[in-house]
Short mmCIF file of C-alpha atoms in Angstrom, two decimals:
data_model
loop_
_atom_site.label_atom_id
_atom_site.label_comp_id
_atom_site.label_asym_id
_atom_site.label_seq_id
_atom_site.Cartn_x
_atom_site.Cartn_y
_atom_site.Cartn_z
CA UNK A 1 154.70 63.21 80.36
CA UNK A 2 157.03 63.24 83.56
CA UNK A 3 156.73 61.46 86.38
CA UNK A 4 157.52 61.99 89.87
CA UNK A 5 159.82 58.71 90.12
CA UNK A 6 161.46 59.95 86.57
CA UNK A 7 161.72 63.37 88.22
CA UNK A 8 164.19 62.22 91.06
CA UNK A 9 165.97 59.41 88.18
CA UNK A 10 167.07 62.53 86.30
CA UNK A 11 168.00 64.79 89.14
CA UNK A 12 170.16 62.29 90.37
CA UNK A 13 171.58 61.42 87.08
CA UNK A 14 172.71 65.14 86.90
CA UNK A 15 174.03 65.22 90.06
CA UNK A 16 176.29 62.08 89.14
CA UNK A 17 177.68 63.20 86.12
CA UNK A 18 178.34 66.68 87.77
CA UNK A 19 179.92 65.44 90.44
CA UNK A 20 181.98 62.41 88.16
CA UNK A 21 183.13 65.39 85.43
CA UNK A 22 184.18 67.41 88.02
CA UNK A 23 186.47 64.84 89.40
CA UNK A 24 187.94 64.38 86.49
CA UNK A 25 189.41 67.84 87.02
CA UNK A 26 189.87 67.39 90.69
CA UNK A 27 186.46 69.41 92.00
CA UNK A 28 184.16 67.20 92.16
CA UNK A 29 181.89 68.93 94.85
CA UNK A 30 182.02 72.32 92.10
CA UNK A 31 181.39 69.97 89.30
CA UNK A 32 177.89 68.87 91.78
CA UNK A 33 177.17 72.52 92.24
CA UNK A 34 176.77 73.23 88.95
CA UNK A 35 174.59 70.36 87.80
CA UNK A 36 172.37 71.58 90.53
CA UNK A 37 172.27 75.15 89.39
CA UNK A 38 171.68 73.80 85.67
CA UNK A 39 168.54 72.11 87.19
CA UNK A 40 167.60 74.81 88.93
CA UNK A 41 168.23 77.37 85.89
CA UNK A 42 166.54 74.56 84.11
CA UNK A 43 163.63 75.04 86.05
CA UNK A 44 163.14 78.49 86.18
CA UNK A 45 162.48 78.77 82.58
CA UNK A 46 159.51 76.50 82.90
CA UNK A 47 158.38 78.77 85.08
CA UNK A 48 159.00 81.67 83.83
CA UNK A 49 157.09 80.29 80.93
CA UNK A 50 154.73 78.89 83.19
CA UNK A 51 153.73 82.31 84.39
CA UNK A 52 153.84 83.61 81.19
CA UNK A 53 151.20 81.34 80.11
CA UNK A 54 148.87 82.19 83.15
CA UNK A 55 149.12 86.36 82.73
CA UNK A 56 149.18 86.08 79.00
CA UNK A 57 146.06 87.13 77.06
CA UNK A 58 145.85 84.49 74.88
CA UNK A 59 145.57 81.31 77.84
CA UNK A 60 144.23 79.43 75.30
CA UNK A 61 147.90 77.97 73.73
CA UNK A 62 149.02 76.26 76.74
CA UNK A 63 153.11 75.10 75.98
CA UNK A 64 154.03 71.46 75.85
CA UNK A 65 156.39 71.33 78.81
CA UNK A 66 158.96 68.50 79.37
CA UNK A 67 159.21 66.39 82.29
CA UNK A 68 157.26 66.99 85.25
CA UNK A 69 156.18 70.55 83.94
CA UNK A 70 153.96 68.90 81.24
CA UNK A 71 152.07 67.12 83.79
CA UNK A 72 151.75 70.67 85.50
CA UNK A 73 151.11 72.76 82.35
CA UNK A 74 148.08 69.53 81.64
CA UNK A 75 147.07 69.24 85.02
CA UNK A 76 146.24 73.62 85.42
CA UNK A 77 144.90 73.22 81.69
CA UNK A 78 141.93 70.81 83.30
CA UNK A 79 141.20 72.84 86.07
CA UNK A 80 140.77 75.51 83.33
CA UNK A 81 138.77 73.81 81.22
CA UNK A 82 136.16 72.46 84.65
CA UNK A 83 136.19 75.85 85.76
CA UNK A 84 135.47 77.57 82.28
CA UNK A 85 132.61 74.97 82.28
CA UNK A 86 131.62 75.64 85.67
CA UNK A 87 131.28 79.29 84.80
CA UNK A 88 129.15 78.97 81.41
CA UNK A 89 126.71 76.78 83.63
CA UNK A 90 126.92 79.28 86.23
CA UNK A 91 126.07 82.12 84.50
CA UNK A 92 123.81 80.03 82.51
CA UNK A 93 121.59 79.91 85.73
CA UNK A 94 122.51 83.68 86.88
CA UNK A 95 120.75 84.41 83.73
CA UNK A 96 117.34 81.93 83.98
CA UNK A 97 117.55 83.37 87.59
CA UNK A 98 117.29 86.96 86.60
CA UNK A 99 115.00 86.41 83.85
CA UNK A 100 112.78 84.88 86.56
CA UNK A 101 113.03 87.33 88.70
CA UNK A 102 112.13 89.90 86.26
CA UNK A 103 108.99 87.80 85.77
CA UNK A 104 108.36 87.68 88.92
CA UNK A 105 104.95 89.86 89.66
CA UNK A 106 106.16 90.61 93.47
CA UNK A 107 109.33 92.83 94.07
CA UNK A 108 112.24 90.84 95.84
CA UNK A 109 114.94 92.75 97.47
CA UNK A 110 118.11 91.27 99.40
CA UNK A 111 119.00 93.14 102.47
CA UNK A 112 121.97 92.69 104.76
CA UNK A 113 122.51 92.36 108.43
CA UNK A 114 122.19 96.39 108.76
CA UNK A 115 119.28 96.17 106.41
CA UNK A 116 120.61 97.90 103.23
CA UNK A 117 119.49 96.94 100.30
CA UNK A 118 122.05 94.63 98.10
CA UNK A 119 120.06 93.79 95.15
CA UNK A 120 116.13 94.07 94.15
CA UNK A 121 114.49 93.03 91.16
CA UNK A 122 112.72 95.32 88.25
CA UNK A 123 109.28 94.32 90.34
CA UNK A 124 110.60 96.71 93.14
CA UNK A 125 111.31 99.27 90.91
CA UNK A 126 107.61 99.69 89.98
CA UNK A 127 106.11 99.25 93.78
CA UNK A 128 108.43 100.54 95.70
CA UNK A 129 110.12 103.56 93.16
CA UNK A 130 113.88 101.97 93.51
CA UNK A 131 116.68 103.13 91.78
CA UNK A 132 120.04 101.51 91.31
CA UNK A 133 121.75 104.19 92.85
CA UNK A 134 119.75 102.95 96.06
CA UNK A 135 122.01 100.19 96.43
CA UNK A 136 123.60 100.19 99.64
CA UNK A 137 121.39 102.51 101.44
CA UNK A 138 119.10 101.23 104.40
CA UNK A 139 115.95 100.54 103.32
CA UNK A 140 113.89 102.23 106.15
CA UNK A 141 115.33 105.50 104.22
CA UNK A 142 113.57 104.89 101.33
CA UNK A 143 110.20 103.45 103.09
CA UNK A 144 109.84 105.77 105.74
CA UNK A 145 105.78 104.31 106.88
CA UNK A 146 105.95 103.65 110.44
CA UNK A 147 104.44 100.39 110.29
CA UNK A 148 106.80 98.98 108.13
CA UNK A 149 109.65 100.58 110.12
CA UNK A 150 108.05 98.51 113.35
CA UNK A 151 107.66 95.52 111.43
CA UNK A 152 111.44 95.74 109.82
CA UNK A 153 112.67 96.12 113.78
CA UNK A 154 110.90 93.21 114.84
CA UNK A 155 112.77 89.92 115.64
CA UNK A 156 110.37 87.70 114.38
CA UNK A 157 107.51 88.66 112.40
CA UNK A 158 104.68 86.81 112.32
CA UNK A 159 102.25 88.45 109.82
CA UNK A 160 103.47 90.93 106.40
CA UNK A 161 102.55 94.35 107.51
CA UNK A 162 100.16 96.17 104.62
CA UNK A 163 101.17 99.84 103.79
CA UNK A 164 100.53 102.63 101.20
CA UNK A 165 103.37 102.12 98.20
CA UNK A 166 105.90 104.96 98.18
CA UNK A 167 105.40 105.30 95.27
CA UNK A 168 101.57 105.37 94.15
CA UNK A 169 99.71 106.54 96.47
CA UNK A 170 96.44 105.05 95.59
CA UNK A 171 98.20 101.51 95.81
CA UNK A 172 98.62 99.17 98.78
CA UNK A 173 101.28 96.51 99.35
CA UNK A 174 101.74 93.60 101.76
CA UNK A 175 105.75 93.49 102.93
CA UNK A 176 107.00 90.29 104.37
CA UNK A 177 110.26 89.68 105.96
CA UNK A 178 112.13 85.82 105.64
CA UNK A 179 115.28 84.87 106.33
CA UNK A 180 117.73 84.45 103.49
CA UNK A 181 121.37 83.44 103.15
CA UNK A 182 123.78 83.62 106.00
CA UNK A 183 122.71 86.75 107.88
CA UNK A 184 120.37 88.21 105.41
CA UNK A 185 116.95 88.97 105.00
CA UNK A 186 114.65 88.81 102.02
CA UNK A 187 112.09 91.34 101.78
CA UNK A 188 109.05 90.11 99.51
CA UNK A 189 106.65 93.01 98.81
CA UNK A 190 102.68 91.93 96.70
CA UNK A 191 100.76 94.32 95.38
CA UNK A 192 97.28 93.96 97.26
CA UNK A 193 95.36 97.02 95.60
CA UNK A 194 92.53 95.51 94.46
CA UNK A 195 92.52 92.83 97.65
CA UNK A 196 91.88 96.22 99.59
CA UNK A 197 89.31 97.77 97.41
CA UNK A 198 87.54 94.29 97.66
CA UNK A 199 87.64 94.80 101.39
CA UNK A 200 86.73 98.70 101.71
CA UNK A 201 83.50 97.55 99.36
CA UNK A 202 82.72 94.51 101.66
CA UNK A 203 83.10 96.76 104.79
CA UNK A 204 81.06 99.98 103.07
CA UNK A 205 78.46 97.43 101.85
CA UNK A 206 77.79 95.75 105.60
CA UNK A 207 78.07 99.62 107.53
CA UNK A 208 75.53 100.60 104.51
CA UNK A 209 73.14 97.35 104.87
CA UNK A 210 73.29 97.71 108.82
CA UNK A 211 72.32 101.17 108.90
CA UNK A 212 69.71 100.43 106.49
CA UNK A 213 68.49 97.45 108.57
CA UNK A 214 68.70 98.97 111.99
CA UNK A 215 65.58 101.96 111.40
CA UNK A 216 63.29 99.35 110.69
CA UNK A 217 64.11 96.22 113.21
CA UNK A 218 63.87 99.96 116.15
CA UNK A 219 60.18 100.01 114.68
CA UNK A 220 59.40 96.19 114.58
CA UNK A 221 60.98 95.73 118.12
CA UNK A 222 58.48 99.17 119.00
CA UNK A 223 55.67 97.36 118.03
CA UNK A 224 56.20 93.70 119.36
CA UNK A 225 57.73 95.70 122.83
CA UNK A 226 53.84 97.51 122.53
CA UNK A 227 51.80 94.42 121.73
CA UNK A 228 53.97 92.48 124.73
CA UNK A 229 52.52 95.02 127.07
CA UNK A 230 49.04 95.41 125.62
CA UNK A 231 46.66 93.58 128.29
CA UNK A 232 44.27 92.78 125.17
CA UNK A 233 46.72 90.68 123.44
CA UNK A 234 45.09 86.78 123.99
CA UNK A 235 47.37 84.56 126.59
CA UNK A 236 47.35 81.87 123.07
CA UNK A 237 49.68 84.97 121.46
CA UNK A 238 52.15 85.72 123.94
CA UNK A 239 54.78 82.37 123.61
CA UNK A 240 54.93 83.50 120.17
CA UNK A 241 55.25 87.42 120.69
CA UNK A 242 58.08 86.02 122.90
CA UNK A 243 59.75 84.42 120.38
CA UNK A 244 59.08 86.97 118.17
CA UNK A 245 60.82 89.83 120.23
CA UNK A 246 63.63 87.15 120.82
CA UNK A 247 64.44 86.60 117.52
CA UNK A 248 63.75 90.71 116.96
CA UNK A 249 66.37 91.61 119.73
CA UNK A 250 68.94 88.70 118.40
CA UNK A 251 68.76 90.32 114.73
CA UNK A 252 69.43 94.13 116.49
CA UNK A 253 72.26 92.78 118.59
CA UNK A 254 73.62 91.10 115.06
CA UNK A 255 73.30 94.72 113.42
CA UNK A 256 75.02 96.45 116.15
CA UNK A 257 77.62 94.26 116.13
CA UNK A 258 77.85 94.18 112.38
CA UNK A 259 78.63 97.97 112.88
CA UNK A 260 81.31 98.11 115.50
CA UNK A 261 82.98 95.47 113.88
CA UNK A 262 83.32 97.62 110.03
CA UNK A 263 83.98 100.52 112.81
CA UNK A 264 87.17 98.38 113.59
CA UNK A 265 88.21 97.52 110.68
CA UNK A 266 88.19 101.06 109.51
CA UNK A 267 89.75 102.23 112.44
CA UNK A 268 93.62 102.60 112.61
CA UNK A 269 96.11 101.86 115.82
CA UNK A 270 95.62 104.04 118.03
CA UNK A 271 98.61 105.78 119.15
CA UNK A 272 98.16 106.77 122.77
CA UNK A 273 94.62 106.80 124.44
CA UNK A 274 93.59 107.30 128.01
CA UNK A 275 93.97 105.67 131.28
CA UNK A 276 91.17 102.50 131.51
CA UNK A 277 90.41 101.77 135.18
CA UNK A 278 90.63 98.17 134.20
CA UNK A 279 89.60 96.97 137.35
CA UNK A 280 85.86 98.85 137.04
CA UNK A 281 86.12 97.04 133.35
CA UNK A 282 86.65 93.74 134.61
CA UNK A 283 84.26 94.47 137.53
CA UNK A 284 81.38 95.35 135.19
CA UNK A 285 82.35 92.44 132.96
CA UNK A 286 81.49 90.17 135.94
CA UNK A 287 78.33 91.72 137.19
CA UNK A 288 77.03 91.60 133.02
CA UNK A 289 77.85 87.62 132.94
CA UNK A 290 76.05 87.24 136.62
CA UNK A 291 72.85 88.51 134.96
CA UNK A 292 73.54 85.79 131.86
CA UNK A 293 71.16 82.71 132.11
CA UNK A 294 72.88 79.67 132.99
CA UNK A 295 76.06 81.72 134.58
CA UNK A 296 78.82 79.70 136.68
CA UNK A 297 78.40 80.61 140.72
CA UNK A 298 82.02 80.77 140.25
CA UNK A 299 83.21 84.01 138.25
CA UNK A 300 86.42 85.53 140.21
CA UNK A 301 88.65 88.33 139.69
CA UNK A 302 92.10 88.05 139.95
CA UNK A 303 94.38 91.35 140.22
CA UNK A 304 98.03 91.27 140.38
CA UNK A 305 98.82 94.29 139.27
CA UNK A 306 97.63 97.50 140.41
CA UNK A 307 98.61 99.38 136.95
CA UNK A 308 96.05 101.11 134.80
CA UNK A 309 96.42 100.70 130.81
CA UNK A 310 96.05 103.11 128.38
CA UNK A 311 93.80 102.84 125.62
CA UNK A 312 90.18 103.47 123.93
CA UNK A 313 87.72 102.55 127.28
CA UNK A 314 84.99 101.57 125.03
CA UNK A 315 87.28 98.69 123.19
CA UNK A 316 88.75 97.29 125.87
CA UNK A 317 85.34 97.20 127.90
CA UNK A 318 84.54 95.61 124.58
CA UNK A 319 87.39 92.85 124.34
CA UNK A 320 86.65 91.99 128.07
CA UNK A 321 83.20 91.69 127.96
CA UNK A 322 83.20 89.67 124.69
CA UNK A 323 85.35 86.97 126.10
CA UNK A 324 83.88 86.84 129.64
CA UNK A 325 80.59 86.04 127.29
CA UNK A 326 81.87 83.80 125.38
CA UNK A 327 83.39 81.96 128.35
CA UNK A 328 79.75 81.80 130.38
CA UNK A 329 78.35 79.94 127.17
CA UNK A 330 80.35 77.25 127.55
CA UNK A 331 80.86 76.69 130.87
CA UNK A 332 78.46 74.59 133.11
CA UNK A 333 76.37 75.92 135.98
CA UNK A 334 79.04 74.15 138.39
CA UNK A 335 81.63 75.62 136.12
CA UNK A 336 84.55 78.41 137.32
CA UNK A 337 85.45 81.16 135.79
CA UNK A 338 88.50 83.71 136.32
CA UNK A 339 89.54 86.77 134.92
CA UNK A 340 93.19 87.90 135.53
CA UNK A 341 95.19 91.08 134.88
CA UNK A 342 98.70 91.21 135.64
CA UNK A 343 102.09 93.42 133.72
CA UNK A 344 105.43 91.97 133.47
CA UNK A 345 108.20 93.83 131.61
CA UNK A 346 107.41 91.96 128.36
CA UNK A 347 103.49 93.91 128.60
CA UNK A 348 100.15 93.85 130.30
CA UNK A 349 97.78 90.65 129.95
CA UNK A 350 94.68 90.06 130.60
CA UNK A 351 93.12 86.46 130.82
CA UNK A 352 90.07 84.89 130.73
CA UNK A 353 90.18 80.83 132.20
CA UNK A 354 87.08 78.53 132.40
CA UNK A 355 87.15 74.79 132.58
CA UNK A 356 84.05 74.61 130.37
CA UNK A 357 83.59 72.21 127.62
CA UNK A 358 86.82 73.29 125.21
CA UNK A 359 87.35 73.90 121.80
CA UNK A 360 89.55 71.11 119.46
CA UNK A 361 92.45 71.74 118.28
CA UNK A 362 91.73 72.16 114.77
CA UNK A 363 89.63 75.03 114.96
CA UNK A 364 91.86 77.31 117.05
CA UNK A 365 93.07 79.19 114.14
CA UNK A 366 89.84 79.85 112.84
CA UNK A 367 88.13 80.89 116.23
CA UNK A 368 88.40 85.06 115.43
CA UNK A 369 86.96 84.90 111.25
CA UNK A 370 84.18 86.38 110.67
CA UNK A 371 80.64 83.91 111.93
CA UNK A 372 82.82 81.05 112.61
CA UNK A 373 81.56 79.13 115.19
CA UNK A 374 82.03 75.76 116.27
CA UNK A 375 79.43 73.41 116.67
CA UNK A 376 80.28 69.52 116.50
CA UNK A 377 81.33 68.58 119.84
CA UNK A 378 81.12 72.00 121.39
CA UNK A 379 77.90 71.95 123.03
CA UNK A 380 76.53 75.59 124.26
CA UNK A 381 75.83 75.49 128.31
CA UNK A 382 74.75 78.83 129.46
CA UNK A 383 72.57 80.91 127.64
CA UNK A 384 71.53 82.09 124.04
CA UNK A 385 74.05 81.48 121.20
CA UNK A 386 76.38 84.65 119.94
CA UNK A 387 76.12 86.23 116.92
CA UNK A 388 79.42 84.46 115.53
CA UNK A 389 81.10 88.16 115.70
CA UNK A 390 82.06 88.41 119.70
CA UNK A 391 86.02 86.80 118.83
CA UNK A 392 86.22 89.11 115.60
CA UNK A 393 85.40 92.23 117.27
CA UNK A 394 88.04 90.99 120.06
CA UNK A 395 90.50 90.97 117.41
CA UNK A 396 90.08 94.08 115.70
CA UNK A 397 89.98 95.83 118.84
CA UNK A 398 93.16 94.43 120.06
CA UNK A 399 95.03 95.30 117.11
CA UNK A 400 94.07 98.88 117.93
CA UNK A 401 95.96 98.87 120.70
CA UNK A 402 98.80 97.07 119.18
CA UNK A 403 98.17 94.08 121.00
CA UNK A 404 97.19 90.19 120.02
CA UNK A 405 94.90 87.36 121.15
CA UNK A 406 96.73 84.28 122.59
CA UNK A 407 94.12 81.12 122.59
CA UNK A 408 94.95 78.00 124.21
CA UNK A 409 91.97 75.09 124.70
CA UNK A 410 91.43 71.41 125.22
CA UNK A 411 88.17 69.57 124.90
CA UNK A 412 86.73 68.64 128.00
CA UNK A 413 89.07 70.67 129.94
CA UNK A 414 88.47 74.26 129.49
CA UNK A 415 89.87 76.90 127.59
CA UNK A 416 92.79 80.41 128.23
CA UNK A 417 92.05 83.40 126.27
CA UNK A 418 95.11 85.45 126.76
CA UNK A 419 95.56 89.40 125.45
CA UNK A 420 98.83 90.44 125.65
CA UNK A 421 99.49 94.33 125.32
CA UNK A 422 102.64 96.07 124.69
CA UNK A 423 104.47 97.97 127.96
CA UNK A 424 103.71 101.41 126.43
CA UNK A 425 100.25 100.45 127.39
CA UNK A 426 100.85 100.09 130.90
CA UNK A 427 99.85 103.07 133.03
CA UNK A 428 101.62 102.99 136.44
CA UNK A 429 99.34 104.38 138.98
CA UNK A 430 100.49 106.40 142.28
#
């Protein structure tokens, strides 16, 4: 095999014994001229054969070569062989990676920058009805629900968005967006049929127990209410005929709110809605938490906006007076608390700020489940305890209206609760 140095040896042999034969006859530059064009004829057969080797069918019979062209014809040979080695392991894991991904229970489909669809797996074929001829068509097309249209146009999407499937209509899915490759998006879409069913039963089985509760708490409540005003009744029975119609209103107020809450949950966004004087809202909000036992002197308004927003009145009374509650609980008698309503161009907000006894960090994300309440290190100032339901029913009714709960606390400081709604909801008043 040729080397470089060897390479140049030989050339320069040639060109000597060119040049010295052609002196012999008297031209020695002509006798040069054609050693050089024998090296270069030389040449071009190795390539020619060269190429011949590389566009040939059968690659496999690489030629010897001589000189430097059998350290070319070894040196492409072992690129060959790495890269036909590269390639078996390659598609080695192309296949494991489709057979996995025709495992996979949950349909996975690549989209692209303009959000057409580049591949999908056989999962999306059975939840979502794709073909292969829907390659390269924009995936909003083929799932036309507006909720997943919303969610798809949304820069960052913090929660999969639940939908009907496209193609069974008695089947729900959860779609969630993540980032994938270099300016691609992965869209990952679970079949959460029975999940819903499991809900819709939970949520029939509470509005079904609450109604079925409510008729006879009215006629306990009638009677203790009757006995409570009966002057025969002995003075040694009414602490506990307090306590009784207490515990009697507590359990209705538990039903009630038991009720709106499956209401909510049942309930889908609501597209428009009226105009909500959200100044008489807040107002009355105020006056209701003045009448609480234990209330802060210190429960101001704050308006700095004079915008209107549009919505369901009885929900947003409903959000308002929840946290405005909630806030009076846990703020002392010397305590301050403000409510504040303001729009920017990013939505409307309102805001409810005490600097009661806070909530840690850790329970933050939990604060809006279902009967969660927190009780180590979270004393309760002002009044009775809630029914565990107030944040839940804040939640739901937000998401009505498209809009989200924004909770910011630290213990022994005081605690934001922030809901943000979108700027369709703002309602700009003359």
């Amino acid at each position: 095999m040729g080397s470089w140095p060897s390479v140049f040896l030989r050339l320069a042999l040639l060109a000597a014994a060119g040049t010295i034969i052609g002196a012999l006859y008297g031209q020695p530059l002509i006798g040069l001229l054609l050693a050089v064009v024998a090296a270069l004829a030389w040449n071009l057969m190795w390539l020619y054969r060269f190429d011949k080797w590389l566009s040939g069918r059968k690659i496999e019979f690489m030629p010897e070569g001589e000189g430097v062209w059998a350290r070319v014809f070894s040196r492409v040979d072992f690129l060959r062989q790495r890269g036909k080695r590269r390639g078996k392991r390659f598609k080695s894991l192309l296949k494991q990676l489709r057979q996995a991904t025709r495992s996979f229970p949950d349909a996975g489909i690549i989209l692209n920058s303009r959000n057409e669809i580049v591949v999908f797996n056989r999962a999306a074929r059975d939840l979502l009805g794709l073909k292969k001829q829907d390659r390269g068509l924009r995936i909003e097309n083929l799932i036309r629900d507006p909720d997943f249209i919303a969610y798809l146009r949304t820069d960052e999407p913090q929660r999969p968005v639940e939908i009907v499937s496209p193609q069974h209509s008695d089947r729900w899915v959860a779609c969630n967006i993540v980032p994938y490759g270099f300016d691609q998006k992965m869209l990952l879409v679970r079949d959460i049929t029975e999940r819903h069913r499991m809900e819709e039963m939970r949520r029939d089985f509470v509005a079904n127990a609450s109604h079925e509760l409510r008729t006879p708490l009215t006629v306990i409540t009638g009677y203790l209410d009757t006995l409570a005003d009966d002057p025969g009744v002995g003075d040694e029975l009414r602490p506990p005929l307090r306590e009784m119609q207490g515990q009697a209103n507590r359990m209705r107020q538990l039903v009630d709110e038991l009720l709106r809450l499956s209401e909510l949950e049942s309930a889908s966004e609501m597209a428009n809605g009226t105009p909500v004087n959200i100044r008489a809202v807040i107002d009355t909000a105020r006056q209701e938490a003045r009448a609480m036992e234990g209330c802060p002197a210190q429960v101001e308004a704050v308006f700095d906006s004079e915008a209107d927003l549009r919505g369901d009145v009885r929900d947003v009374q409903s959000v308002v007076s929840n946290l405005v509650t909630n806030a009076v609980r846990y703020t002392p008698p010397d305590g301050r608390i403000e409510v504040r309503w303001w729009t920017t161009n990013n939505g409307a907000f309102v805001s409810v700020t005490d600097n009661g006894v806070g909530i840690a960090r850790e329970h933050l994300p939990r604060l809006c489940e279902r009967f969660y309440r927190v009780e180590n290190g979270r004393e309760r100032i002002g009044g009775e305890g809630g029914t565990g339901l107030g944040l839940a029913i804040v939640k739901h009714a937000l998401a009505r209206h498209g809009a989200n709960l924004q909770i910011e606390s630290e213990q022994g400081k005081g605690s934001v609760f922030t809901c943000r709604f979108p700027p369709a909801r703002i309602v700009t008043v003359a």
